[in-house]
mmCIF file with all atom_site columns, C-alpha atoms in Angstrom:
data_model
loop_
_atom_site.group_PDB
_atom_site.id
_atom_site.type_symbol
_atom_site.label_atom_id
_atom_site.label_alt_id
_atom_site.label_comp_id
_atom_site.label_asym_id
_atom_site.label_entity_id
_atom_site.label_seq_id
_atom_site.pdbx_PDB_ins_code
_atom_site.Cartn_x
_atom_site.Cartn_y
_atom_site.Cartn_z
_atom_site.occupancy
_atom_site.B_iso_or_equiv
_atom_site.pdbx_formal_charge
_atom_site.auth_seq_id
_atom_site.auth_comp_id
_atom_site.auth_asym_id
_atom_site.auth_atom_id
_atom_site.pdbx_PDB_model_num
ATOM 1   C CA . GLN B 1 1   ? 67.927 114.280 160.502 1.00 83.00 ? 1   GLN B CA 1
ATOM 2   C CA . VAL B 1 2   ? 69.133 117.779 159.704 1.00 92.00 ? 2   VAL B CA 1
ATOM 3   C CA . GLN B 1 3   ? 72.558 118.889 160.961 1.00 95.00 ? 3   GLN B CA 1
ATOM 4   C CA . LEU B 1 4   ? 73.559 122.565 160.951 1.00 97.00 ? 4   LEU B CA 1
ATOM 5   C CA . VAL B 1 5   ? 77.200 123.744 161.442 1.00 97.00 ? 5   VAL B CA 1
ATOM 6   C CA . GLU B 1 6   ? 77.913 127.431 162.005 1.00 97.00 ? 6   GLU B CA 1
ATOM 7   C CA . SER B 1 7   ? 81.356 129.019 161.297 1.00 97.00 ? 7   SER B CA 1
ATOM 8   C CA . GLY B 1 8   ? 82.937 132.388 160.946 1.00 97.00 ? 8   GLY B CA 1
ATOM 9   C CA . GLY B 1 9   ? 82.757 133.671 164.504 1.00 98.00 ? 9   GLY B CA 1
ATOM 10  C CA . GLY B 1 10  ? 85.658 135.381 166.204 1.00 98.00 ? 10  GLY B CA 1
ATOM 11  C CA . LEU B 1 11  ? 86.896 138.448 167.960 1.00 98.00 ? 11  LEU B CA 1
ATOM 12  C CA . VAL B 1 12  ? 86.486 141.804 166.283 1.00 98.00 ? 12  VAL B CA 1
ATOM 13  C CA . GLN B 1 13  ? 86.748 145.444 167.316 1.00 98.00 ? 13  GLN B CA 1
ATOM 14  C CA . ALA B 1 14  ? 83.805 147.621 167.480 1.00 98.00 ? 14  ALA B CA 1
ATOM 15  C CA . GLY B 1 15  ? 82.905 148.906 163.988 1.00 98.00 ? 15  GLY B CA 1
ATOM 16  C CA . GLY B 1 16  ? 84.297 145.828 162.362 1.00 98.00 ? 16  GLY B CA 1
ATOM 17  C CA . SER B 1 17  ? 82.642 143.088 160.310 1.00 98.00 ? 17  SER B CA 1
ATOM 18  C CA . LEU B 1 18  ? 82.174 139.365 160.299 1.00 98.00 ? 18  LEU B CA 1
ATOM 19  C CA . ARG B 1 19  ? 80.403 136.942 158.032 1.00 98.00 ? 19  ARG B CA 1
ATOM 20  C CA . LEU B 1 20  ? 78.820 133.837 159.654 1.00 98.00 ? 20  LEU B CA 1
ATOM 21  C CA . SER B 1 21  ? 78.041 130.733 157.666 1.00 98.00 ? 21  SER B CA 1
ATOM 22  C CA . CYS B 1 22  ? 75.796 127.936 158.349 1.00 98.00 ? 22  CYS B CA 1
ATOM 23  C CA . VAL B 1 23  ? 75.874 124.721 156.263 1.00 97.00 ? 23  VAL B CA 1
ATOM 24  C CA . ALA B 1 24  ? 72.990 122.340 156.417 1.00 96.00 ? 24  ALA B CA 1
ATOM 25  C CA . SER B 1 25  ? 72.924 118.537 155.599 1.00 94.00 ? 25  SER B CA 1
ATOM 26  C CA . GLY B 1 26  ? 70.445 116.924 153.451 1.00 84.00 ? 26  GLY B CA 1
ATOM 27  C CA . ARG B 1 27  ? 68.716 117.450 150.152 1.00 85.00 ? 27  ARG B CA 1
ATOM 28  C CA . THR B 1 28  ? 65.815 119.543 151.281 1.00 87.00 ? 28  THR B CA 1
ATOM 29  C CA . PHE B 1 29  ? 67.580 122.809 152.331 1.00 91.00 ? 29  PHE B CA 1
ATOM 30  C CA . SER B 1 30  ? 65.634 124.907 149.916 1.00 91.00 ? 30  SER B CA 1
ATOM 31  C CA . THR B 1 31  ? 62.351 123.932 151.637 1.00 91.00 ? 31  THR B CA 1
ATOM 32  C CA . TYR B 1 32  ? 63.504 125.367 154.958 1.00 94.00 ? 32  TYR B CA 1
ATOM 33  C CA . ALA B 1 33  ? 63.095 128.916 156.253 1.00 96.00 ? 33  ALA B CA 1
ATOM 34  C CA . MET B 1 34  ? 66.401 129.726 157.929 1.00 97.00 ? 34  MET B CA 1
ATOM 35  C CA . GLY B 1 35  ? 67.051 131.895 160.914 1.00 98.00 ? 35  GLY B CA 1
ATOM 36  C CA . TRP B 1 36  ? 69.773 133.262 163.120 1.00 98.00 ? 36  TRP B CA 1
ATOM 37  C CA . PHE B 1 37  ? 69.528 133.678 166.887 1.00 98.00 ? 37  PHE B CA 1
ATOM 38  C CA . ARG B 1 38  ? 71.959 134.838 169.466 1.00 98.00 ? 38  ARG B CA 1
ATOM 39  C CA . GLN B 1 39  ? 72.537 134.306 173.142 1.00 98.00 ? 39  GLN B CA 1
ATOM 40  C CA . ALA B 1 40  ? 74.628 136.545 175.344 1.00 97.00 ? 40  ALA B CA 1
ATOM 41  C CA . PRO B 1 41  ? 75.942 135.344 178.688 1.00 92.00 ? 41  PRO B CA 1
ATOM 42  C CA . GLY B 1 42  ? 73.113 135.176 181.239 1.00 95.00 ? 42  GLY B CA 1
ATOM 43  C CA . LYS B 1 43  ? 70.596 136.158 178.634 1.00 96.00 ? 43  LYS B CA 1
ATOM 44  C CA . GLU B 1 44  ? 67.877 134.428 176.568 1.00 97.00 ? 44  GLU B CA 1
ATOM 45  C CA . ARG B 1 45  ? 68.371 133.181 173.099 1.00 97.00 ? 45  ARG B CA 1
ATOM 46  C CA . ASP B 1 46  ? 66.990 135.995 170.986 1.00 98.00 ? 46  ASP B CA 1
ATOM 47  C CA . PHE B 1 47  ? 65.892 136.234 167.288 1.00 98.00 ? 47  PHE B CA 1
ATOM 48  C CA . VAL B 1 48  ? 68.287 138.098 164.999 1.00 98.00 ? 48  VAL B CA 1
ATOM 49  C CA . ALA B 1 49  ? 67.185 137.437 161.338 1.00 98.00 ? 49  ALA B CA 1
ATOM 50  C CA . THR B 1 50  ? 65.309 135.066 159.092 1.00 98.00 ? 50  THR B CA 1
ATOM 51  C CA . ILE B 1 51  ? 65.043 134.449 155.358 1.00 97.00 ? 51  ILE B CA 1
ATOM 52  C CA . ALA B 1 52  ? 62.057 132.700 153.687 1.00 93.00 ? 52  ALA B CA 1
ATOM 53  C CA . ARG B 1 53  ? 62.523 129.516 151.671 1.00 89.00 ? 53  ARG B CA 1
ATOM 54  C CA . ASN B 1 54  ? 60.889 130.698 148.487 1.00 77.00 ? 54  ASN B CA 1
ATOM 55  C CA . THR B 1 55  ? 60.262 134.350 148.263 1.00 79.00 ? 55  THR B CA 1
ATOM 56  C CA . GLY B 1 56  ? 63.606 135.435 149.731 1.00 86.00 ? 56  GLY B CA 1
ATOM 57  C CA . VAL B 1 57  ? 61.823 137.808 152.054 1.00 94.00 ? 57  VAL B CA 1
ATOM 58  C CA . THR B 1 58  ? 63.966 138.743 155.071 1.00 97.00 ? 58  THR B CA 1
ATOM 59  C CA . TYR B 1 59  ? 63.154 140.062 158.463 1.00 97.00 ? 59  TYR B CA 1
ATOM 60  C CA . TYR B 1 60  ? 65.425 141.409 161.259 1.00 98.00 ? 60  TYR B CA 1
ATOM 61  C CA . THR B 1 61  ? 65.310 142.409 164.798 1.00 98.00 ? 61  THR B CA 1
ATOM 62  C CA . ASP B 1 62  ? 65.291 146.233 165.257 1.00 98.00 ? 62  ASP B CA 1
ATOM 63  C CA . SER B 1 63  ? 68.699 146.333 166.843 1.00 98.00 ? 63  SER B CA 1
ATOM 64  C CA . VAL B 1 64  ? 70.492 144.936 163.848 1.00 98.00 ? 64  VAL B CA 1
ATOM 65  C CA . LYS B 1 65  ? 68.509 146.559 160.881 1.00 98.00 ? 65  LYS B CA 1
ATOM 66  C CA . GLY B 1 66  ? 70.862 148.360 158.540 1.00 98.00 ? 66  GLY B CA 1
ATOM 67  C CA . ARG B 1 67  ? 73.873 146.522 159.832 1.00 98.00 ? 67  ARG B CA 1
ATOM 68  C CA . PHE B 1 68  ? 73.218 142.783 159.320 1.00 98.00 ? 68  PHE B CA 1
ATOM 69  C CA . THR B 1 69  ? 72.238 141.047 156.190 1.00 98.00 ? 69  THR B CA 1
ATOM 70  C CA . ILE B 1 70  ? 70.968 137.458 155.938 1.00 98.00 ? 70  ILE B CA 1
ATOM 71  C CA . SER B 1 71  ? 71.245 135.633 152.653 1.00 97.00 ? 71  SER B CA 1
ATOM 72  C CA . ARG B 1 72  ? 71.182 132.078 151.362 1.00 96.00 ? 72  ARG B CA 1
ATOM 73  C CA . ASP B 1 73  ? 72.806 130.042 148.639 1.00 94.00 ? 73  ASP B CA 1
ATOM 74  C CA . ASN B 1 74  ? 70.561 126.948 148.117 1.00 92.00 ? 74  ASN B CA 1
ATOM 75  C CA . ALA B 1 75  ? 73.004 125.374 145.778 1.00 92.00 ? 75  ALA B CA 1
ATOM 76  C CA . LYS B 1 76  ? 75.462 125.305 148.666 1.00 95.00 ? 76  LYS B CA 1
ATOM 77  C CA . ASN B 1 77  ? 72.968 124.478 151.383 1.00 95.00 ? 77  ASN B CA 1
ATOM 78  C CA . THR B 1 78  ? 74.284 127.528 153.174 1.00 96.00 ? 78  THR B CA 1
ATOM 79  C CA . VAL B 1 79  ? 72.813 130.591 154.880 1.00 97.00 ? 79  VAL B CA 1
ATOM 80  C CA . TYR B 1 80  ? 74.998 133.598 155.796 1.00 98.00 ? 80  TYR B CA 1
ATOM 81  C CA . LEU B 1 81  ? 74.787 136.425 158.204 1.00 98.00 ? 81  LEU B CA 1
ATOM 82  C CA . GLN B 1 82  ? 76.904 139.482 157.168 1.00 98.00 ? 82  GLN B CA 1
ATOM 83  C CA . MET B 1 83  ? 77.456 141.548 160.215 1.00 98.00 ? 83  MET B CA 1
ATOM 84  C CA . ASN B 1 84  ? 78.790 145.112 159.773 1.00 98.00 ? 84  ASN B CA 1
ATOM 85  C CA . SER B 1 85  ? 79.326 147.993 162.187 1.00 98.00 ? 85  SER B CA 1
ATOM 86  C CA . LEU B 1 86  ? 79.539 145.577 165.031 1.00 98.00 ? 86  LEU B CA 1
ATOM 87  C CA . LYS B 1 87  ? 78.840 146.822 168.539 1.00 98.00 ? 87  LYS B CA 1
ATOM 88  C CA . PRO B 1 88  ? 79.897 145.367 171.881 1.00 98.00 ? 88  PRO B CA 1
ATOM 89  C CA . GLU B 1 89  ? 76.301 144.498 172.573 1.00 97.00 ? 89  GLU B CA 1
ATOM 90  C CA . ASP B 1 90  ? 76.400 142.120 169.565 1.00 98.00 ? 90  ASP B CA 1
ATOM 91  C CA . THR B 1 91  ? 78.703 139.905 171.631 1.00 98.00 ? 91  THR B CA 1
ATOM 92  C CA . ALA B 1 92  ? 76.949 136.519 171.848 1.00 98.00 ? 92  ALA B CA 1
ATOM 93  C CA . VAL B 1 93  ? 76.933 132.886 170.737 1.00 98.00 ? 93  VAL B CA 1
ATOM 94  C CA . TYR B 1 94  ? 75.162 132.959 167.331 1.00 98.00 ? 94  TYR B CA 1
ATOM 95  C CA . TYR B 1 95  ? 72.958 129.976 166.423 1.00 98.00 ? 95  TYR B CA 1
ATOM 96  C CA . CYS B 1 96  ? 71.725 128.931 162.983 1.00 98.00 ? 96  CYS B CA 1
ATOM 97  C CA . ALA B 1 97  ? 68.201 127.414 162.883 1.00 98.00 ? 97  ALA B CA 1
ATOM 98  C CA . ALA B 1 98  ? 66.008 125.706 160.355 1.00 97.00 ? 98  ALA B CA 1
ATOM 99  C CA . ARG B 1 99  ? 62.250 125.844 160.165 1.00 95.00 ? 99  ARG B CA 1
ATOM 100 C CA . THR B 1 100 ? 60.607 122.945 158.295 1.00 93.00 ? 100 THR B CA 1
ATOM 101 C CA . VAL B 1 101 ? 56.998 123.916 158.615 1.00 89.00 ? 101 VAL B CA 1
ATOM 102 C CA . TYR B 1 102 ? 55.732 126.044 155.819 1.00 84.00 ? 102 TYR B CA 1
ATOM 103 C CA . GLY B 1 103 ? 54.232 129.383 156.995 1.00 81.00 ? 103 GLY B CA 1
ATOM 104 C CA . SER B 1 104 ? 54.875 132.967 157.720 1.00 85.00 ? 104 SER B CA 1
ATOM 105 C CA . ILE B 1 105 ? 58.041 134.555 158.934 1.00 91.00 ? 105 ILE B CA 1
ATOM 106 C CA . ALA B 1 106 ? 59.042 133.129 162.306 1.00 95.00 ? 106 ALA B CA 1
ATOM 107 C CA . THR B 1 107 ? 60.820 134.895 165.084 1.00 96.00 ? 107 THR B CA 1
ATOM 108 C CA . ARG B 1 108 ? 60.298 132.586 168.009 1.00 96.00 ? 108 ARG B CA 1
ATOM 109 C CA . ARG B 1 109 ? 62.709 129.879 169.157 1.00 97.00 ? 109 ARG B CA 1
ATOM 110 C CA . ASP B 1 110 ? 59.938 127.285 169.262 1.00 96.00 ? 110 ASP B CA 1
ATOM 111 C CA . GLU B 1 111 ? 59.080 127.879 165.715 1.00 97.00 ? 111 GLU B CA 1
ATOM 112 C CA . TYR B 1 112 ? 62.376 126.358 164.501 1.00 97.00 ? 112 TYR B CA 1
ATOM 113 C CA . ASP B 1 113 ? 63.077 122.700 164.406 1.00 96.00 ? 113 ASP B CA 1
ATOM 114 C CA . TYR B 1 114 ? 66.830 122.212 164.014 1.00 97.00 ? 114 TYR B CA 1
ATOM 115 C CA . TRP B 1 115 ? 69.738 124.120 165.527 1.00 98.00 ? 115 TRP B CA 1
ATOM 116 C CA . GLY B 1 116 ? 73.440 124.326 165.065 1.00 98.00 ? 116 GLY B CA 1
ATOM 117 C CA . GLN B 1 117 ? 75.970 124.227 167.859 1.00 97.00 ? 117 GLN B CA 1
ATOM 118 C CA . GLY B 1 118 ? 76.674 127.945 167.837 1.00 98.00 ? 118 GLY B CA 1
ATOM 119 C CA . THR B 1 119 ? 79.629 130.127 166.968 1.00 98.00 ? 119 THR B CA 1
ATOM 120 C CA . GLN B 1 120 ? 81.062 132.724 169.273 1.00 98.00 ? 120 GLN B CA 1
ATOM 121 C CA . VAL B 1 121 ? 81.174 136.372 168.281 1.00 98.00 ? 121 VAL B CA 1
ATOM 122 C CA . ALA B 1 122 ? 82.994 138.734 170.562 1.00 98.00 ? 122 ALA B CA 1
ATOM 123 C CA . VAL B 1 123 ? 83.064 142.509 169.893 1.00 98.00 ? 123 VAL B CA 1
ATOM 124 C CA . SER B 1 124 ? 85.588 144.564 171.898 1.00 97.00 ? 124 SER B CA 1
ATOM 125 C CA . SER B 1 125 ? 85.198 148.236 172.725 1.00 93.00 ? 125 SER B CA 1
#
């Protein structure tokens, strides 16, 4: 069905920046709301950011507001997560997710239908 492939993770010092990318397969990318989640070792997979399919409205978890920016390029079937001012607590595997059901902004794991394999982000002190 829909395949999502994340890239751009890596090791960065605190205060640094990374840009994650997620490329989706298929011809219906523009109909999906897209989200980013992250999972630290021993922790639950938590919501980070989402971007609507039509309006471009974005929403972020409180801990990343002002530091992270989600964007999308429908012509490239790609969603991005620009991460600035990174902190050690941002260390996690970051997952891209697609929501195919039309509706309001979604922040729960079970509201998304397709997931990428994850990309590791490690922020050193």
